[in-house]
mmCIF file of C-alpha atoms in Angstrom:
data_model
loop_
_atom_site.group_PDB
_atom_site.id
_atom_site.type_symbol
_atom_site.label_atom_id
_atom_site.label_comp_id
_atom_site.label_asym_id
_atom_site.label_seq_id
_atom_site.Cartn_x
_atom_site.Cartn_y
_atom_site.Cartn_z
ATOM 1 C CA MET A 140 -14.439 1.797 21.317
ATOM 2 C CA THR A 141 -12.495 -0.742 19.247
ATOM 3 C CA ASN A 142 -10.653 2.004 17.354
ATOM 4 C CA ASN A 143 -9.694 3.740 20.586
ATOM 5 C CA SER A 144 -8.379 0.470 22.005
ATOM 6 C CA SER A 145 -6.322 -0.269 18.896
ATOM 7 C CA VAL A 146 -4.866 3.252 18.822
ATOM 8 C CA GLY A 147 -4.021 3.057 22.511
ATOM 9 C CA GLY A 148 -2.417 -0.352 22.019
ATOM 10 C CA ALA A 149 -0.350 0.904 19.097
ATOM 11 C CA TYR A 150 0.825 3.919 21.107
ATOM 12 C CA LEU A 151 1.741 1.677 24.040
ATOM 13 C CA GLN A 152 3.689 -0.650 21.730
ATOM 14 C CA ARG A 153 5.642 2.254 20.208
ATOM 15 C CA GLN A 154 6.466 3.572 23.664
ATOM 16 C CA ILE A 155 7.734 0.170 24.801
ATOM 17 C CA ASN A 156 9.776 -0.141 21.582
ATOM 18 C CA GLY A 157 11.430 3.207 22.274
ATOM 19 C CA GLN A 158 12.136 2.317 25.884
ATOM 20 C CA VAL A 159 13.766 -0.994 24.942
ATOM 21 C CA ILE A 160 15.998 0.737 22.366
ATOM 22 C CA ILE A 161 17.094 3.358 24.905
ATOM 23 C CA VAL A 162 17.894 0.611 27.433
ATOM 24 C CA GLN A 163 20.059 -1.191 24.855
ATOM 25 C CA LEU A 164 22.013 2.003 24.161
ATOM 26 C CA LEU A 165 22.560 2.626 27.867
ATOM 27 C CA VAL A 166 23.636 -0.969 28.497
ATOM 28 C CA VAL A 167 26.185 -0.786 25.659
ATOM 29 C CA ILE A 168 27.572 2.508 27.001
ATOM 30 C CA PHE A 169 27.722 1.273 30.592
ATOM 31 C CA LEU A 170 29.344 -2.017 29.612
ATOM 32 C CA TYR A 171 31.952 -0.140 27.567
ATOM 33 C CA ILE A 172 32.802 2.087 30.546
ATOM 34 C CA ASN A 173 33.009 -0.897 32.896
ATOM 35 C CA LEU A 174 35.182 -2.753 30.376
ATOM 36 C CA LEU A 175 37.508 0.243 30.205
ATOM 37 C CA LEU A 176 37.737 0.282 33.998
ATOM 38 C CA ILE A 177 38.460 -3.470 34.094
ATOM 39 C CA VAL A 178 41.196 -3.137 31.436
ATOM 40 C CA THR A 179 42.710 -0.310 33.484
ATOM 41 C CA PHE A 180 42.689 -2.516 36.592
ATOM 42 C CA PHE A 181 44.668 -5.261 34.829
ATOM 43 C CA SER A 182 47.095 -2.764 33.314
ATOM 44 C CA LYS A 183 49.438 -2.515 36.321
ATOM 45 C CA ASP A 184 50.695 -4.972 38.922
ATOM 46 C CA PHE A 185 50.021 -2.435 41.663
ATOM 47 C CA PHE A 186 46.270 -2.536 41.045
ATOM 48 C CA TYR A 187 45.766 -6.289 41.202
ATOM 49 C CA THR A 188 48.074 -6.690 44.197
ATOM 50 C CA THR A 189 46.307 -4.042 46.321
ATOM 51 C CA MET A 190 43.206 -5.060 48.242
ATOM 52 C CA ARG A 191 41.035 -1.987 47.624
ATOM 53 C CA TYR A 192 41.589 -2.202 43.863
ATOM 54 C CA ILE A 193 40.924 -5.954 43.867
ATOM 55 C CA LEU A 194 37.595 -5.377 45.618
ATOM 56 C CA PHE A 195 36.862 -2.540 43.205
ATOM 57 C CA ALA A 196 37.398 -4.969 40.319
ATOM 58 C CA VAL A 197 34.991 -7.429 41.965
ATOM 59 C CA THR A 198 32.246 -4.776 41.893
ATOM 60 C CA LEU A 199 33.018 -4.028 38.228
ATOM 61 C CA LEU A 200 32.792 -7.687 37.209
ATOM 62 C CA SER A 201 29.679 -8.230 39.326
ATOM 63 C CA ASP A 202 27.899 -5.188 37.917
ATOM 64 C CA SER A 203 28.865 -6.049 34.344
ATOM 65 C CA LEU A 204 27.473 -9.560 34.752
ATOM 66 C CA ILE A 205 24.232 -8.183 36.185
ATOM 67 C CA LEU A 206 23.935 -5.736 33.282
ATOM 68 C CA ILE A 207 24.347 -8.512 30.719
ATOM 69 C CA ILE A 208 21.987 -11.044 32.318
ATOM 70 C CA SER A 209 19.264 -8.528 33.184
ATOM 71 C CA ASP A 210 19.378 -7.133 29.657
ATOM 72 C CA ILE A 211 19.099 -10.638 28.184
ATOM 73 C CA MET A 212 16.061 -11.307 30.384
ATOM 74 C CA LEU A 213 14.549 -7.987 29.314
ATOM 75 C CA ILE A 214 14.969 -8.787 25.609
ATOM 76 C CA LEU A 215 13.581 -12.310 26.015
ATOM 77 C CA SER A 216 10.589 -10.943 27.905
ATOM 78 C CA TYR A 217 10.047 -8.218 25.301
ATOM 79 C CA PHE A 218 9.913 -10.736 22.445
ATOM 80 C CA ARG A 219 7.791 -13.108 24.589
ATOM 81 C CA PHE A 220 10.460 -15.800 24.228
ATOM 82 C CA THR A 221 9.808 -18.819 26.429
ATOM 83 C CA MET A 222 12.437 -21.169 27.822
ATOM 84 C CA GLN A 223 12.788 -24.208 30.032
ATOM 85 C CA ILE A 224 12.490 -23.574 33.762
ATOM 86 C CA GLY A 225 15.961 -24.996 34.384
ATOM 87 C CA MET A 226 17.629 -22.385 32.187
ATOM 88 C CA CYS A 227 15.635 -19.628 33.836
ATOM 89 C CA VAL A 228 16.670 -20.904 37.273
ATOM 90 C CA ILE A 229 20.351 -20.671 36.305
ATOM 91 C CA MET A 230 19.941 -17.071 35.134
ATOM 92 C CA SER A 231 17.986 -16.201 38.271
ATOM 93 C CA ILE A 232 20.695 -17.669 40.519
ATOM 94 C CA PHE A 233 23.317 -15.403 38.951
ATOM 95 C CA VAL A 234 21.042 -12.354 39.205
ATOM 96 C CA VAL A 235 20.194 -12.907 42.888
ATOM 97 C CA LEU A 236 23.777 -13.819 43.814
ATOM 98 C CA TYR A 237 25.434 -10.819 42.185
ATOM 99 C CA THR A 238 22.709 -8.449 43.281
ATOM 100 C CA PHE A 239 24.088 -9.034 46.786
ATOM 101 C CA VAL A 240 27.774 -9.348 45.821
ATOM 102 C CA THR A 241 28.090 -5.653 44.944
ATOM 103 C CA PRO A 242 26.743 -4.175 48.238
ATOM 104 C CA VAL A 243 28.606 -6.765 50.343
ATOM 105 C CA THR A 244 31.807 -5.872 48.475
ATOM 106 C CA LEU A 245 31.173 -2.164 49.090
ATOM 107 C CA THR A 246 30.922 -2.945 52.794
ATOM 108 C CA ALA A 247 34.226 -4.830 52.624
ATOM 109 C CA MET A 248 35.828 -1.831 50.876
ATOM 110 C CA THR A 249 34.576 0.403 53.685
ATOM 111 C CA LEU A 250 36.168 -1.894 56.267
ATOM 112 C CA GLU A 251 39.425 -1.802 54.284
ATOM 113 C CA ARG A 252 39.427 2.015 54.524
ATOM 114 C CA PHE A 253 38.651 1.743 58.245
ATOM 115 C CA VAL A 254 41.655 -0.536 58.800
ATOM 116 C CA ALA A 255 43.920 1.661 56.636
ATOM 117 C CA ILE A 256 43.069 4.839 58.565
ATOM 118 C CA CYS A 257 42.296 3.653 62.081
ATOM 119 C CA MET A 258 44.671 0.651 62.274
ATOM 120 C CA PRO A 259 47.606 1.523 59.977
ATOM 121 C CA PRO A 260 50.147 -0.848 61.625
ATOM 122 C CA GLN A 261 47.868 -3.842 60.931
ATOM 123 C CA HIS A 262 46.822 -2.754 57.444
ATOM 124 C CA ALA A 263 49.613 -4.486 55.531
ATOM 125 C CA GLU A 264 48.888 -7.802 57.261
ATOM 126 C CA LEU A 265 45.075 -7.682 57.236
ATOM 127 C CA CYS A 266 44.727 -6.297 53.706
ATOM 128 C CA SER A 267 47.297 -8.342 51.781
ATOM 129 C CA THR A 268 46.655 -9.964 48.406
ATOM 130 C CA ARG A 269 46.021 -13.305 50.077
ATOM 131 C CA SER A 270 43.547 -11.689 52.464
ATOM 132 C CA ALA A 271 41.799 -10.098 49.481
ATOM 133 C CA LEU A 272 41.257 -13.505 47.866
ATOM 134 C CA GLN A 273 39.905 -14.883 51.149
ATOM 135 C CA CYS A 274 37.658 -11.821 51.412
ATOM 136 C CA ILE A 275 36.257 -12.472 47.921
ATOM 137 C CA LEU A 276 35.409 -16.036 48.965
ATOM 138 C CA ILE A 277 33.657 -14.756 52.096
ATOM 139 C CA ILE A 278 31.765 -12.135 50.059
ATOM 140 C CA HIS A 279 30.414 -14.757 47.656
ATOM 141 C CA SER A 280 29.562 -17.115 50.526
ATOM 142 C CA LEU A 281 27.553 -14.434 52.337
ATOM 143 C CA SER A 282 25.880 -13.340 49.099
ATOM 144 C CA SER A 283 24.843 -16.901 48.269
ATOM 145 C CA ILE A 284 22.746 -17.304 51.435
ATOM 146 C CA PRO A 285 19.719 -15.309 50.154
ATOM 147 C CA CYS A 286 20.017 -17.081 46.814
ATOM 148 C CA ILE A 287 19.952 -20.508 48.499
ATOM 149 C CA PHE A 288 16.897 -19.656 50.608
ATOM 150 C CA ILE A 289 14.892 -18.054 47.778
ATOM 151 C CA HIS A 290 15.413 -20.919 45.339
ATOM 152 C CA SER A 291 15.026 -23.606 48.013
ATOM 153 C CA PHE A 292 11.560 -22.249 48.806
ATOM 154 C CA PHE A 293 10.766 -22.228 45.087
ATOM 155 C CA PHE A 294 11.861 -25.848 44.602
ATOM 156 C CA ALA A 295 9.871 -26.923 47.679
ATOM 157 C CA SER A 296 6.677 -25.174 46.524
ATOM 158 C CA ALA A 297 6.685 -25.764 42.754
ATOM 159 C CA THR A 298 4.705 -28.731 41.479
ATOM 160 C CA HIS A 299 6.107 -31.250 38.999
ATOM 161 C CA SER A 300 3.876 -29.913 36.226
ATOM 162 C CA PHE A 301 5.392 -26.454 36.692
ATOM 163 C CA TYR A 302 8.718 -27.719 35.319
ATOM 164 C CA THR A 303 7.177 -29.302 32.235
ATOM 165 C CA HIS A 304 6.055 -26.024 30.653
ATOM 166 C CA ASP A 305 8.206 -23.420 28.954
ATOM 167 C CA LYS A 306 7.696 -19.961 30.447
ATOM 168 C CA ILE A 307 8.832 -16.381 29.995
ATOM 169 C CA CYS A 308 11.740 -15.956 32.410
ATOM 170 C CA SER A 309 11.261 -13.301 35.056
ATOM 171 C CA ALA A 310 12.088 -12.776 38.729
ATOM 172 C CA GLU A 311 8.397 -12.834 39.653
ATOM 173 C CA MET A 312 7.898 -16.445 38.520
ATOM 174 C CA PHE A 313 9.955 -17.684 41.503
ATOM 175 C CA ILE A 314 7.551 -16.079 43.988
ATOM 176 C CA LEU A 315 4.886 -18.788 44.305
ATOM 177 C CA ARG A 316 3.600 -17.778 47.741
ATOM 178 C CA SER A 317 3.058 -14.354 49.262
ATOM 179 C CA TRP A 318 5.323 -15.241 52.184
ATOM 180 C CA HIS A 319 8.142 -15.953 49.692
ATOM 181 C CA ASP A 320 8.045 -12.279 48.749
ATOM 182 C CA HIS A 321 7.951 -11.226 52.405
ATOM 183 C CA PHE A 322 10.924 -13.428 53.220
ATOM 184 C CA ARG A 323 12.906 -12.090 50.246
ATOM 185 C CA SER A 324 12.254 -8.567 51.460
ATOM 186 C CA ALA A 325 13.107 -9.424 55.071
ATOM 187 C CA ILE A 326 16.457 -11.028 54.287
ATOM 188 C CA GLY A 327 17.355 -8.132 51.982
ATOM 189 C CA GLN A 328 16.498 -5.579 54.672
ATOM 190 C CA PHE A 329 18.499 -7.570 57.237
ATOM 191 C CA TYR A 330 21.578 -7.586 55.018
ATOM 192 C CA PHE A 331 21.388 -3.876 54.369
ATOM 193 C CA LEU A 332 20.808 -3.129 58.048
ATOM 194 C CA ILE A 333 24.089 -4.903 58.867
ATOM 195 C CA MET A 334 25.825 -3.068 56.026
ATOM 196 C CA CYS A 335 24.510 0.308 57.159
ATOM 197 C CA ILE A 336 25.604 -0.327 60.745
ATOM 198 C CA THR A 337 29.081 -1.269 59.460
ATOM 199 C CA ILE A 338 29.357 1.898 57.372
ATOM 200 C CA VAL A 339 28.102 4.164 60.177
ATOM 201 C CA PHE A 340 30.553 2.551 62.610
ATOM 202 C CA SER A 341 33.442 3.046 60.157
ATOM 203 C CA TYR A 342 32.363 6.646 59.452
ATOM 204 C CA VAL A 343 32.296 7.561 63.158
ATOM 205 C CA LYS A 344 35.698 5.983 63.827
ATOM 206 C CA ILE A 345 37.315 7.622 60.798
ATOM 207 C CA MET A 346 35.743 10.961 61.768
ATOM 208 C CA LYS A 347 37.429 10.768 65.175
ATOM 209 C CA VAL A 348 40.782 10.031 63.563
ATOM 210 C CA ALA A 349 40.275 12.861 61.067
ATOM 211 C CA LYS A 350 39.681 15.395 63.833
ATOM 212 C CA ALA A 351 42.804 14.272 65.688
ATOM 213 C CA ALA A 352 45.046 14.085 62.596
ATOM 214 C CA SER A 353 47.178 16.891 61.168
ATOM 215 C CA GLY A 354 48.942 17.790 57.915
ATOM 216 C CA GLU A 355 49.079 15.075 55.245
ATOM 217 C CA ASN A 356 47.486 12.533 57.565
ATOM 218 C CA LYS A 357 44.478 14.794 57.995
ATOM 219 C CA LYS A 358 44.100 15.215 54.213
ATOM 220 C CA SER A 359 44.361 11.457 53.638
ATOM 221 C CA THR A 360 41.888 10.736 56.433
ATOM 222 C CA TRP A 361 39.259 13.144 55.111
ATOM 223 C CA LYS A 362 39.664 11.611 51.671
ATOM 224 C CA GLY A 363 38.985 8.193 53.189
ATOM 225 C CA LEU A 364 35.946 9.656 54.936
ATOM 226 C CA ARG A 365 34.532 10.886 51.622
ATOM 227 C CA THR A 366 35.085 7.406 50.174
ATOM 228 C CA VAL A 367 32.983 5.926 52.984
ATOM 229 C CA VAL A 368 30.226 8.454 52.221
ATOM 230 C CA LEU A 369 30.314 7.389 48.556
ATOM 231 C CA HIS A 370 29.924 3.741 49.585
ATOM 232 C CA ALA A 371 26.963 4.729 51.765
ATOM 233 C CA PHE A 372 25.331 6.459 48.789
ATOM 234 C CA GLN A 373 25.867 3.394 46.599
ATOM 235 C CA LEU A 374 24.290 1.164 49.248
ATOM 236 C CA LEU A 375 21.316 3.534 49.476
ATOM 237 C CA LEU A 376 20.697 3.083 45.745
ATOM 238 C CA CYS A 377 20.877 -0.697 46.188
ATOM 239 C CA LEU A 378 18.391 -0.500 49.059
ATOM 240 C CA ILE A 379 15.955 1.555 46.973
ATOM 241 C CA GLN A 380 16.233 -1.122 44.294
ATOM 242 C CA LEU A 381 14.813 -3.648 46.789
ATOM 243 C CA TRP A 382 11.820 -1.408 47.435
ATOM 244 C CA CYS A 383 10.995 -0.949 43.755
ATOM 245 C CA PRO A 384 9.071 -4.270 43.291
ATOM 246 C CA PHE A 385 6.638 -3.317 46.074
ATOM 247 C CA ILE A 386 5.979 0.077 44.502
ATOM 248 C CA GLU A 387 5.573 -1.429 41.034
ATOM 249 C CA SER A 388 3.160 -4.146 42.170
ATOM 250 C CA ALA A 389 0.972 -1.532 43.893
ATOM 251 C CA VAL A 390 0.976 0.714 40.807
ATOM 252 C CA LEU A 391 0.104 -2.234 38.549
ATOM 253 C CA GLN A 392 -3.242 -2.503 40.321
ATOM 254 C CA ILE A 393 -4.002 1.115 39.419
ATOM 255 C CA ASP A 394 -2.874 1.709 35.838
ATOM 256 C CA LEU A 395 -0.884 -0.326 33.278
ATOM 257 C CA MET A 396 0.673 2.690 31.531
ATOM 258 C CA LEU A 397 1.800 4.195 34.826
ATOM 259 C CA PHE A 398 3.264 0.806 35.818
ATOM 260 C CA ILE A 399 5.288 0.612 32.573
ATOM 261 C CA ASN A 400 6.627 4.151 33.005
ATOM 262 C CA ILE A 401 7.556 3.662 36.662
ATOM 263 C CA ARG A 402 9.220 0.313 36.006
ATOM 264 C CA TYR A 403 11.196 1.840 33.141
ATOM 265 C CA PHE A 404 12.295 4.762 35.342
ATOM 266 C CA THR A 405 13.314 2.575 38.300
ATOM 267 C CA TYR A 406 15.168 0.101 36.066
ATOM 268 C CA ILE A 407 17.351 2.837 34.591
ATOM 269 C CA THR A 408 17.709 4.990 37.722
ATOM 270 C CA PHE A 409 18.198 2.388 40.449
ATOM 271 C CA TYR A 410 19.372 -0.655 38.505
ATOM 272 C CA LEU A 411 21.408 0.290 35.446
ATOM 273 C CA ALA A 412 22.924 3.689 36.258
ATOM 274 C CA PRO A 413 24.312 2.932 39.754
ATOM 275 C CA ARG A 414 26.103 -0.147 38.396
ATOM 276 C CA CYS A 415 28.206 2.017 36.115
ATOM 277 C CA LEU A 416 28.226 5.609 37.339
ATOM 278 C CA SER A 417 29.202 4.856 40.946
ATOM 279 C CA PRO A 418 32.215 2.666 39.987
ATOM 280 C CA LEU A 419 33.240 5.319 37.446
ATOM 281 C CA ILE A 420 33.071 8.060 40.078
ATOM 282 C CA TYR A 421 35.080 5.904 42.480
ATOM 283 C CA GLY A 422 37.710 5.276 39.808
ATOM 284 C CA LEU A 423 37.963 8.951 38.893
ATOM 285 C CA ARG A 424 38.378 9.958 42.536
ATOM 286 C CA ASP A 425 41.459 7.763 42.920
ATOM 287 C CA GLU A 426 44.424 9.713 41.547
ATOM 288 C CA MET A 427 46.521 6.703 40.516
ATOM 289 C CA PHE A 428 43.611 4.872 38.913
ATOM 290 C CA PHE A 429 42.504 8.071 37.180
ATOM 291 C CA HIS A 430 45.897 8.595 35.497
ATOM 292 C CA ALA A 431 45.919 4.997 34.241
ATOM 293 C CA LEU A 432 42.299 5.274 33.086
ATOM 294 C CA LYS A 433 43.063 8.493 31.236
ATOM 295 C CA TYR A 434 45.982 6.852 29.476
ATOM 296 C CA TYR A 435 43.926 3.915 28.203
ATOM 297 C CA ALA A 436 40.857 6.040 27.444
ATOM 298 C CA LEU A 437 43.012 8.154 25.118
ATOM 299 C CA CYS A 438 44.780 5.064 23.721
ATOM 300 C CA GLY A 439 48.137 6.442 24.908
ATOM 301 C CA LEU A 440 48.200 9.148 22.223
ATOM 302 C CA TYR A 441 49.764 11.834 24.361
ATOM 303 C CA LYS A 442 53.122 11.777 26.052
ATOM 304 C CA LYS A 443 51.699 13.490 29.091
ATOM 305 C CA GLN A 444 49.515 10.501 29.777
ATOM 306 C CA SER A 445 52.510 8.203 29.276
ATOM 307 C CA SER A 446 54.508 10.135 31.847
ATOM 308 C CA ASP A 447 51.570 10.020 34.263
ATOM 309 C CA LEU A 448 51.319 6.264 33.833
ATOM 310 C CA SER A 449 55.017 5.745 34.378
ATOM 311 C CA CYS A 450 54.701 7.489 37.717
ATOM 312 C CA LEU A 451 52.538 4.618 38.923
ATOM 313 C CA THR A 452 55.532 2.289 39.006
ATOM 314 C CA ASN A 453 57.537 4.634 41.236
#
């Protein structure tokens, strides 16, 4: 019995080692791609003076920050590294805040497409650079509400002795009561319900304009419609991410190995990958951004890319 337990423990440890290494490789790759997209954004005045590109950059920065902090927490947890509660609270605040920043920003990008297609005369006024900066402030204000509630409940429930011990930092340590978890789920579902209603409303309105449009306007409108669908898919992945903790906690009661495998799968599929692949797809779909991205990805080695990039200034 002892030999079987030791062999099983050794196999489990090797599997976890392999999973952590794979996660590190994926994080490095995803961060490199996001960094390339961010460099491309700052390469031309047109990008950081246009609202939809500014909001796109917000999602890139938000996702990159989440990738870094979540990976740090994963490594610290893997090596069983303990820290003061205060430091863990700071990391948790950033994680919770920017977990909501990305979907709220996607909703704002959908509204920008709605204004551009359905209200073209007002687009220049409503979607100016100044409006984009105000929109970023609103996005962070809305995203901070769940963070404030979650950590306020934690501070109100935690005893003084809780702060005197060093602990392994994790999201679960801030859930001290069962109703804390229910509230976290409820506020997340409420946010995504509002976002889904916004996207469906925008989709229906743009669809009506697309059917009535003709020629180049029709082509541009259908392209905007596909962008809204992409935002809806990204929000769906974010919503599934909120459901993952409930699935994992139920599986943990059944089998530890199954829990580890499911948590590993959900972390990569619904947490890491969407925060890189979706922004990359969005960037590649935009013709102007794609030409600039291609130029910097190839380090400007080919004249063709140089000519493509010069067209952006015209």
